[in-house]
XYZ file of C-alpha atoms in Angstrom:
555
model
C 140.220 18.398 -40.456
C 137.696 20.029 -38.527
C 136.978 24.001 -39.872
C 138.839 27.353 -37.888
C 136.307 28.848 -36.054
C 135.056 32.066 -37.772
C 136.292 35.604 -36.142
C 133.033 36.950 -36.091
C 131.905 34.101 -33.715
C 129.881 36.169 -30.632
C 130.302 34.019 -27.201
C 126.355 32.672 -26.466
C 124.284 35.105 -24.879
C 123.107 34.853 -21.148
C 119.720 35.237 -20.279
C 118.524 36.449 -17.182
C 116.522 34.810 -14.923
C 113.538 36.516 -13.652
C 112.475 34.476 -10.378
C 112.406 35.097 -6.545
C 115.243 37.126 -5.678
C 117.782 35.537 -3.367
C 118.698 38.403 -0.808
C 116.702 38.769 2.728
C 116.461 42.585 2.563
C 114.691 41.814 -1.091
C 112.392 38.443 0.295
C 111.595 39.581 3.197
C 110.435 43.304 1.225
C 108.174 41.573 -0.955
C 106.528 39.156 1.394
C 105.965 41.939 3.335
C 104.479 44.328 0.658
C 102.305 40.993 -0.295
C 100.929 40.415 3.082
C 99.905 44.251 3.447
C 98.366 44.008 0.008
C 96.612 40.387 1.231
C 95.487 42.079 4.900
C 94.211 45.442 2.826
C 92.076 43.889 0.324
C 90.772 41.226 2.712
C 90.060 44.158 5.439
C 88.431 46.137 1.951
C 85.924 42.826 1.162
C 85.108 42.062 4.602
C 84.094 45.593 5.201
C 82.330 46.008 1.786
C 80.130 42.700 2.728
C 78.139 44.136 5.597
C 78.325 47.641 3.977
C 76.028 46.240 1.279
C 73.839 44.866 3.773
C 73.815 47.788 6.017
C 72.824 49.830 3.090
C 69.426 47.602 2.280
C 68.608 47.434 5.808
C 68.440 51.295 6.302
C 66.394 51.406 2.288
C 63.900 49.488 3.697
C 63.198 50.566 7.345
C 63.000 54.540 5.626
C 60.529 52.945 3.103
C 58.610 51.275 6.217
C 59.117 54.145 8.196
C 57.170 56.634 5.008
C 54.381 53.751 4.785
C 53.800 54.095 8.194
C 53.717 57.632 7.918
C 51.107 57.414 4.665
C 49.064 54.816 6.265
C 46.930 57.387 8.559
C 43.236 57.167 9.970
C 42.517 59.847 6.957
C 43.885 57.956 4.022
C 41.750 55.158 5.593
C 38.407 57.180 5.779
C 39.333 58.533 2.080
C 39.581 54.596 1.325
C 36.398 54.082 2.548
C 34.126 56.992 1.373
C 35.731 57.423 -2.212
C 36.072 55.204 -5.136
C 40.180 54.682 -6.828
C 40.432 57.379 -9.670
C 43.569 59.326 -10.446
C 42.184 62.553 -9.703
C 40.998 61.236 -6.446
C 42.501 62.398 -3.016
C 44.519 59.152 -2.438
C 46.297 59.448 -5.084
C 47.132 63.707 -4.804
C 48.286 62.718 -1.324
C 50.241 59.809 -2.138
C 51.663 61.680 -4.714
C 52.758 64.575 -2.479
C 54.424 62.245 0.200
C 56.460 60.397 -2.553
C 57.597 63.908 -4.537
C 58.819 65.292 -0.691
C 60.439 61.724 0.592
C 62.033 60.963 -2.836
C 60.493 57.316 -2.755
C 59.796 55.256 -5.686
C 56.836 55.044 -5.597
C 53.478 55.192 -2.751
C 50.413 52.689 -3.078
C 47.609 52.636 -1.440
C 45.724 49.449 -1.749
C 41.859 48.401 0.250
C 41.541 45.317 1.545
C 41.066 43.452 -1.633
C 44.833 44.361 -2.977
C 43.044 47.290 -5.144
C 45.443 50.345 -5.809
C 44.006 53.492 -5.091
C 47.001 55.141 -5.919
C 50.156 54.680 -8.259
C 52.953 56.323 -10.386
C 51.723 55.072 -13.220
C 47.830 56.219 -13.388
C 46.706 54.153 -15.512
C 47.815 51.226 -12.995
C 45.197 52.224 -10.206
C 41.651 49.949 -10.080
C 44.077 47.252 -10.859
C 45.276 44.776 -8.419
C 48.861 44.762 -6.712
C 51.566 42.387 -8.765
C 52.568 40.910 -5.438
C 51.138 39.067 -2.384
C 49.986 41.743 -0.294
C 48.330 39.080 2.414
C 51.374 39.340 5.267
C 50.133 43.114 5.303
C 46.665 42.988 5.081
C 46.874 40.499 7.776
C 48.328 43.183 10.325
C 51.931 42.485 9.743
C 54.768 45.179 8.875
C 57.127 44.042 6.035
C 60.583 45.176 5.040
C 62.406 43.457 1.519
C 63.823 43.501 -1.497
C 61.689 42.548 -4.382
C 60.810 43.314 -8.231
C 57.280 44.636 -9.009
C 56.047 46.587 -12.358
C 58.665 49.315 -11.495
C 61.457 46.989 -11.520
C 63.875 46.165 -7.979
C 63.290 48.074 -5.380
C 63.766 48.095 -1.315
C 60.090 47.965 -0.024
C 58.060 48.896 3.318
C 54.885 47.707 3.684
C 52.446 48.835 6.561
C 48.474 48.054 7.581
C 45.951 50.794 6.789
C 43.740 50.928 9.741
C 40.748 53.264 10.273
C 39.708 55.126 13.390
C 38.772 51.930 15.581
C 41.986 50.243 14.339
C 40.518 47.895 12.407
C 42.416 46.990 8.723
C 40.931 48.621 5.578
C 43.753 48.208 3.385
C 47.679 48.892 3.243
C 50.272 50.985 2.410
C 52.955 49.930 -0.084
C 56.316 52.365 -0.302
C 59.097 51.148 -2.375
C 62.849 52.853 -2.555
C 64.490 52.511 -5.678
C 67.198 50.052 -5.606
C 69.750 51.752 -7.993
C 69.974 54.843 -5.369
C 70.959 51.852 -3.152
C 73.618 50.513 -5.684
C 74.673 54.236 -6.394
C 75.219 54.979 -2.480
C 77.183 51.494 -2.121
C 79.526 52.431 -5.418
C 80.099 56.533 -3.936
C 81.324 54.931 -0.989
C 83.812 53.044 -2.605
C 86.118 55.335 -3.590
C 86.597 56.470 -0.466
C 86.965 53.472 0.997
C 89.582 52.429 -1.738
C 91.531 55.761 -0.730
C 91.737 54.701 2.564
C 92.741 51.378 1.886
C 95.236 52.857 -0.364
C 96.776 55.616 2.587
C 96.464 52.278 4.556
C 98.720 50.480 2.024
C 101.350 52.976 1.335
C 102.119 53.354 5.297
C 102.513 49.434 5.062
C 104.241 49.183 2.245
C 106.502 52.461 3.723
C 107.002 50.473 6.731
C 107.931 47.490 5.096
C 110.555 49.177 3.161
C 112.021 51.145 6.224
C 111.672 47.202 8.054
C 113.810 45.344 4.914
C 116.251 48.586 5.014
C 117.475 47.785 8.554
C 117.604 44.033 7.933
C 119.594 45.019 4.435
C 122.024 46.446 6.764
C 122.220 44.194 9.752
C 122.764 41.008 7.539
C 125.038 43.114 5.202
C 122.858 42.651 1.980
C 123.313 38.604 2.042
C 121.289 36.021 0.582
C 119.422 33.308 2.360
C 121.801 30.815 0.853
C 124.831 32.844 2.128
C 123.587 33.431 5.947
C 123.324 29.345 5.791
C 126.891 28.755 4.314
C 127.895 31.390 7.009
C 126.668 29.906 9.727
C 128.004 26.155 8.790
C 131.177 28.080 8.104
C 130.776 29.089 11.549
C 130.083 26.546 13.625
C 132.926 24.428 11.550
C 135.902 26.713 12.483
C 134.772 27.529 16.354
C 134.507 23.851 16.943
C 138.062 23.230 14.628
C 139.936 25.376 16.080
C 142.303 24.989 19.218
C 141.559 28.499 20.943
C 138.751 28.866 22.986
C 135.968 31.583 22.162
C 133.724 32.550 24.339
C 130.482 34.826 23.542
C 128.836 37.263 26.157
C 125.722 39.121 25.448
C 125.328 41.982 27.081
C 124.029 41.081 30.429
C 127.046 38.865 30.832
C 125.289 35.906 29.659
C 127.241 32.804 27.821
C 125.532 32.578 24.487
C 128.220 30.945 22.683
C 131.386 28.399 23.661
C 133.230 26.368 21.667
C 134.503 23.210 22.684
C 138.269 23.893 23.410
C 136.594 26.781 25.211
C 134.956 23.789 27.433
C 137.848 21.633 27.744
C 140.406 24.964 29.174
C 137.261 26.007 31.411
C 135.961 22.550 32.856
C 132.673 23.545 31.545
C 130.126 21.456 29.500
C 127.342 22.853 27.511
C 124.543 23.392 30.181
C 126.385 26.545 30.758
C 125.407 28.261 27.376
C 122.600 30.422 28.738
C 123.547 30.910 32.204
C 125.492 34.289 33.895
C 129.457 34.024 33.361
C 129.596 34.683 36.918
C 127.582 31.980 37.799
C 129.096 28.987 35.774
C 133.154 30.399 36.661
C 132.408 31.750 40.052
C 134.629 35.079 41.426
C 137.875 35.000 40.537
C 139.945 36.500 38.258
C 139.405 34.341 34.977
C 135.692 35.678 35.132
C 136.746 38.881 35.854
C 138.967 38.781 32.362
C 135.946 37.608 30.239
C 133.772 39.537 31.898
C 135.794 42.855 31.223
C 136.327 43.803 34.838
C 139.942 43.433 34.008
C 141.460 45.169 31.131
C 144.398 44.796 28.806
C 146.147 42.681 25.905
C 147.070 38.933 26.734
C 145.797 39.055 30.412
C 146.764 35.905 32.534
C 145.113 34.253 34.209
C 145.083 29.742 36.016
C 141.952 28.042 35.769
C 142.482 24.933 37.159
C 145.634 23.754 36.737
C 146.151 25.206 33.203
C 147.427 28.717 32.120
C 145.630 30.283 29.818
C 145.962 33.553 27.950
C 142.849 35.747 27.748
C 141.726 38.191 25.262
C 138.460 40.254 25.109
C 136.828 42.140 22.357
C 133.588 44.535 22.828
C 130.873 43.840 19.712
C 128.396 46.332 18.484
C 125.623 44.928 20.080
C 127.152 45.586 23.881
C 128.082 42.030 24.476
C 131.785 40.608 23.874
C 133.972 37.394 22.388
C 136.784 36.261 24.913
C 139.528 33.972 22.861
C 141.808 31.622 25.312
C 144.794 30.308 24.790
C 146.589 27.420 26.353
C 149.370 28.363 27.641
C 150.423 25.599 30.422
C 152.864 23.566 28.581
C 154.534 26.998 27.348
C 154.419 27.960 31.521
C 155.778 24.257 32.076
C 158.655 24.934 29.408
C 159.525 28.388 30.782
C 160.013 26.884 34.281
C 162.149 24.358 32.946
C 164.163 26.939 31.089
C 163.981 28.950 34.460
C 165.077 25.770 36.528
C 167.810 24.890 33.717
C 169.018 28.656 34.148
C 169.156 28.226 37.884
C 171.278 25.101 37.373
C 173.619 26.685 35.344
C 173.975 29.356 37.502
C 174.723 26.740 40.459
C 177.233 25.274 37.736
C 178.825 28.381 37.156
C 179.080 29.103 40.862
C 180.691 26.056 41.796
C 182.954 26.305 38.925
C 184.087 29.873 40.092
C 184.390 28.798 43.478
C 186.274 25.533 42.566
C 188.676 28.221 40.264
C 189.683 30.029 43.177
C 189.936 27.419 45.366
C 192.030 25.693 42.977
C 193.841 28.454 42.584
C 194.921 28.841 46.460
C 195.904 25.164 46.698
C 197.980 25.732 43.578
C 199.451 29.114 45.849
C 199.832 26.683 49.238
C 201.897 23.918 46.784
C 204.004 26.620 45.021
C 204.922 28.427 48.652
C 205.385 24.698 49.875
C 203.112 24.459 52.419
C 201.959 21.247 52.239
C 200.401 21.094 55.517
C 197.931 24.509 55.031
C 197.774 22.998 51.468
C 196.240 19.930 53.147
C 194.024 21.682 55.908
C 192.515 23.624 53.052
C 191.151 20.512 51.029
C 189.892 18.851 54.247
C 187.966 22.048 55.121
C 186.541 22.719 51.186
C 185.563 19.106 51.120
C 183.848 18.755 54.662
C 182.357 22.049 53.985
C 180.437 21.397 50.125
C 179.899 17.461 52.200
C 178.537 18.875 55.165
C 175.961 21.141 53.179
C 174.819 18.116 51.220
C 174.623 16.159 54.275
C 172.576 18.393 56.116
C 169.813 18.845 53.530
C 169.836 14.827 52.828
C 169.522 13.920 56.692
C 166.476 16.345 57.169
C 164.624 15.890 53.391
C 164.414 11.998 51.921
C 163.430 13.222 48.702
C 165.637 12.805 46.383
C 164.227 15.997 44.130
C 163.217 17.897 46.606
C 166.701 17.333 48.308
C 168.885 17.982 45.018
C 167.020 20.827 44.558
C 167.459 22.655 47.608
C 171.469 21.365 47.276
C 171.582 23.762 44.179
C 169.544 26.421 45.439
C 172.141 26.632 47.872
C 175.341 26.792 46.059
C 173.196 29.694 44.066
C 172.328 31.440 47.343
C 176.165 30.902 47.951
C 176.921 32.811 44.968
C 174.530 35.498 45.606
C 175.661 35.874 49.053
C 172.676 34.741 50.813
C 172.938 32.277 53.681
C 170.501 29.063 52.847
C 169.555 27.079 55.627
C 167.110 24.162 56.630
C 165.289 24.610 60.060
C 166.520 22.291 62.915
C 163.245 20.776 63.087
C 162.509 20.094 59.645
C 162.316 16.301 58.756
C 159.879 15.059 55.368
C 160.074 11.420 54.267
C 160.387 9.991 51.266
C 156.715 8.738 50.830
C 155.666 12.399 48.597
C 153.056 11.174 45.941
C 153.807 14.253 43.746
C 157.593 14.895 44.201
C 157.221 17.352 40.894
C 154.137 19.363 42.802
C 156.410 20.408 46.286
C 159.340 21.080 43.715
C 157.449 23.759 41.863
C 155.977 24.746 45.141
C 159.675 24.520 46.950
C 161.440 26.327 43.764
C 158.590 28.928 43.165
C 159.160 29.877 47.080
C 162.875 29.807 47.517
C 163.529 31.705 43.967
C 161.152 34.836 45.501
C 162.840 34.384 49.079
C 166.636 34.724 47.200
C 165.409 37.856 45.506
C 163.761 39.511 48.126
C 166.800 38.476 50.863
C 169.260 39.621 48.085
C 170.988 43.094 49.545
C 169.930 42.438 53.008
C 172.251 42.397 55.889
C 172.292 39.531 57.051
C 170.699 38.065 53.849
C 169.632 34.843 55.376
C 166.684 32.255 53.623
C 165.432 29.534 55.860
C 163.307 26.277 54.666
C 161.296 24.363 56.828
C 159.726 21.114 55.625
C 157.299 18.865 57.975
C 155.422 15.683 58.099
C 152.160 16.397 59.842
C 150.483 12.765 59.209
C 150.363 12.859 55.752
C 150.025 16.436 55.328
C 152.877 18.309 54.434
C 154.089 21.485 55.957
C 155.825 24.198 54.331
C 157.965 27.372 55.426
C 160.042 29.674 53.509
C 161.474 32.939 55.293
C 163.831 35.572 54.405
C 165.595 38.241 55.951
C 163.772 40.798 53.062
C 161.874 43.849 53.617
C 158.767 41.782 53.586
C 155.281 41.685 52.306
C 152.848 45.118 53.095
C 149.378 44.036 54.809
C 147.803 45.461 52.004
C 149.362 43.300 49.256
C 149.319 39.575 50.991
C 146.205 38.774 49.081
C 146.947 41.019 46.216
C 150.425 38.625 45.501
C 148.285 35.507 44.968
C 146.676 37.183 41.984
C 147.717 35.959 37.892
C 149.241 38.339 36.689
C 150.532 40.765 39.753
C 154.348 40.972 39.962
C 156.926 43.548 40.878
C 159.393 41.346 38.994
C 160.945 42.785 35.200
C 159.178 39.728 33.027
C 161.627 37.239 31.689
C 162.585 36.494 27.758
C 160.034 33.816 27.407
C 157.333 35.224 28.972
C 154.953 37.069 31.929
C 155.608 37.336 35.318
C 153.145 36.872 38.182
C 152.175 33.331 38.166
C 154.268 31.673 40.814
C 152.369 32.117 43.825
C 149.524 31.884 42.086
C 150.122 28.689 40.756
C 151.507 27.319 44.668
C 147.968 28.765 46.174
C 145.801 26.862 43.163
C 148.347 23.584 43.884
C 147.416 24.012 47.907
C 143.715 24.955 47.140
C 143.482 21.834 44.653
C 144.473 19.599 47.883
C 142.494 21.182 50.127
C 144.944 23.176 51.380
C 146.036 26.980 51.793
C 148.801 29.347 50.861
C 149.234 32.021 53.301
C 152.086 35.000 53.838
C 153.304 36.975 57.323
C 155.841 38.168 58.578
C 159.136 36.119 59.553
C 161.655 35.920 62.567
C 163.971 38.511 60.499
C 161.216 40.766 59.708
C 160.811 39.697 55.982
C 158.188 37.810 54.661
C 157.119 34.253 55.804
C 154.966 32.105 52.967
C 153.526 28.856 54.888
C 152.140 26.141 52.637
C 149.717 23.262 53.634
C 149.107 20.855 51.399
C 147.355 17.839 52.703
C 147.102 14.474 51.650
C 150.692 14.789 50.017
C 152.534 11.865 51.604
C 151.200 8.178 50.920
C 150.650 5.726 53.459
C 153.435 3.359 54.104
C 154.520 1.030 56.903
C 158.272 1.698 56.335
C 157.953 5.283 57.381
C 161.140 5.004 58.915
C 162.867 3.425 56.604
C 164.284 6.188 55.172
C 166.379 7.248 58.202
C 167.419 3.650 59.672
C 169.053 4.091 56.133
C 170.754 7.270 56.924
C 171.772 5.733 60.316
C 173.519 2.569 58.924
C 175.612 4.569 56.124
């Protein structure tokens, strides 16, 4: 049985770590302040070097420039006419020039390296400590050597009498701790500027790291790295687009369901948004040219859903969402609507006329009771008839049968042109029904309320390009609006339950445009508005073009 733990048990103690700190504003601080400090003391050394150097130079040419001074015709005739003694006049004039120049020392030698003068005395008769044969042999010299007065900075010049020839020399030496001393005064200055020079880096460093601090939000190295995986992981996992702009309109980021709803790859990252999407209305959504909240807009043949949002740095992120198979469900809702409708028309009619046969039976008039179901029946079979004989689709055909019991019920006459004829050879039946349906539904509404409120379809073969007019009797389309009605997004339509408006006629011009075709609006026979649509290449080649109406002829 292991012991109870005691009460007075203290939890270990942590210690901290005292190492490179981990955030950037910190890092980036001190490799700053160290690479001022590095820059200031190297700047410091490399200017102290020559200083040093600078400094011996000038000792030596003043002590060459006070030998040549010294070494005068009259020093050389007092060489010549007196013997060395230190009461002699060589050495009372040397004296004097060294006590007014400050010099070390002044030495007069003759041509055998004899002093006739000196600091010391007791040192003149006696020969020089160094070589004094570069001199004596005509030559100025300039260095730094050690004598019996210790290291000095020397100047050495020829003595030469009146006819220029050499008697001697002149020997001037500069102490070399006023040197040192002049070196070490100007180091404290120095230092102070290297200091002022410091502190402005080391202020500007701070001021530097104090901005960074902010823009990366006081995050470590380590962070900004799991950020940025982070990143890249959900743009690329996620099934909205994003789109980044900088602020010249620039693509500097796009995700790859960005790339798939676009049709773009990712040679586009860098380039102008106007460039890569061209003029249109999708690039006028990301680019901010249009405004608002879930803007619409068909790239392609896919609706998306477009949302913008301004950063601080003057650029923008654009999210888009696919929206086609929503679209695609709402039309089916909307076409599953319209059937009912037709449904519930027919069944109201059939009431009624149910009703009056049950009135012709009950008054026993069989005969009117008769007429009546001959003339319902031709009627509903003559309607059916006429749209079959003229259109061999069977979609296209069924649907304009129950656009036209709805027109019925509205009260708008539905017809199909005499001319019309369009064989059953379409190699998108679903494209001309959502082109057929998007037209007709607008040409209802607008004839709606009109007197006569007539809609006419035409449908032609041209080849195998397929013709298509829709007029109403409406008040038509204004000049000024039969560009403006092909936009995403422009409607003067309440927007149904499931969605937006504004993407009908859009979507038949993109369907035309994608064929090579065109989608076009004027003005009709009864004044309202006339859409034509070409779309070519719709109709496949086959040798029983006929076929369809030697079929209609034997029934």
């Amino acid at each position: 049985m292991s012991p109870a733990p005691s009460s007075s048990a203290r939890p270990p103690v942590r210690r901290r770590r005292f190492g490179w700190p981990q955030r950037v504003f910190s890092q980036v601080l001190l490799m700053q302040l160290a690479i001022a400090t590095g820059v200031t003391v190297l700047a410091t050394g490399l200017f102290l070097a020559p200083l040093s150097a600078q400094l011996d130079d000038q000792a030596m040419r003043r002590a060459l420039a006070i030998a040549q001074t010294t070494a005068s015709p009259r020093i050389a005739a007092e060489v010549m006419t007196t013997r060395p003694s230190a009461g002699g006049p060589v050495q009372a004039e040397a004296e004097r020039i060294r006590r007014s120049t400050g010099a070390e020392y002044v030495v007069v030698m003759d041509i055998r390296g004899v002093r006739w003068s000196h600091t010391d005395p007791a040192r003149i008769g006696s020969v020089v400590s160094t070589d004094p044969s570069d001199v004596l042999a005509g030559h100025e010299v300039m260095e730094i050597d050690s004598g019996t007065l210790g290291r000095s900075a020397r100047g050495k010049a020829p003595l030469r009498d009146g006819r220029g020839e050499i008697v001697g020399a002149v020997s001037v030496g500069i102490e070399y701790d006023s040197v040192r001393d002049r070196l070490v005064a100007a180091i404290p200055g120095l230092l102070r500027y290297a200091g002022g020079a410091l502190a402005a880096a080391a202020l500007a460093a701070y001021l530097i790291s104090r901005r960074l601090q902010r823009q990366t939000h006081d995050l470590a190295f380590s962070d900004i790295s799991a950020l940025l995986a982070e990143r890249e992981a959900m743009l690329h996992g996620i099934r909205e687009g994003v789109v980044a702009l900088d602020r010249t309109g620039r693509i500097r980021l796009m995700n790859d369901e960005a790339q798939r709803l676009l049709g773009l790859g990712p040679e586009a990252t860098g380039r102008p948004l106007d460039e890569v999407l061209g003029t249109g209305r999708t690039a006028d959504v990301l680019a901010g040219r249009a405004t608002g909240e879930d803007l619409v807009t068909v790239r392609g043949n896919r609706v998306l859903i477009a949302n913008r949002m301004p950063t601080d740095d003057g650029g923008a992120v654009a999210t888009l969402r696919d929206r086609t198979e929503l679209e695609r469900l709402g039309r089916e809702l909307d076409s599953t609507r319209g059937l009912i409708d037709a449904l519930r028309a027919q069944d109201h009619e059939h009431a009624n006329r149910m009703h009056t046969l049950l009135g012709l039976l009950e008054l026993e008039m069989y005969e009117d009771a008769a007429e009546f179901v001959t003339e319902v029946v031709g009627v509903h079979r003559a309607t059916a008839e006429q749209v079959t004989e003229k259109v061999h689709d069977p979609l296209v055909a069924a649907l304009l049968v129950g656009k036209a019991t709805v027109a019925a019920e509205r009260g708008v006459s539905l017809r199909i042109a005499p001319g019309s004829l369009l064989p059953d050879r379409l190699v998108d039946p679903r494209e001309l029904v959502t082109v057929v349906g998007n037209l007709v539904d607008n040409a209802l509404d607008a004839a709606s309320g009109s007197l006569p409120a007539r809609v006419e379809v035409d449908l032609r073969a041209e080849g195998r390009t397929v013709v298509l007019r829709v007029a109403d009797s409406g008040p038509g389309v204004p000049d000024e609006r039969r560009e403006l009605i092909f936009t995403e997004g422009w409607s003067t339509k309440q927007p149904p339950a499931h969605g937006k408006r504004g993407l009908g006629l859009a979507l038949v011009r993109r369907l035309a445009e994608r064929r090579g075709g065109s989608a076009r609006v004027g003005t009709g026979a009864d004044g309202g508005a006339e859409f034509t649509v070409v779309l070519p290449e719709a109709l496949s080649e086959a040798d029983d073009e006929l076929a369809p109406v030697a079929v209609e002829e034997a029934r």
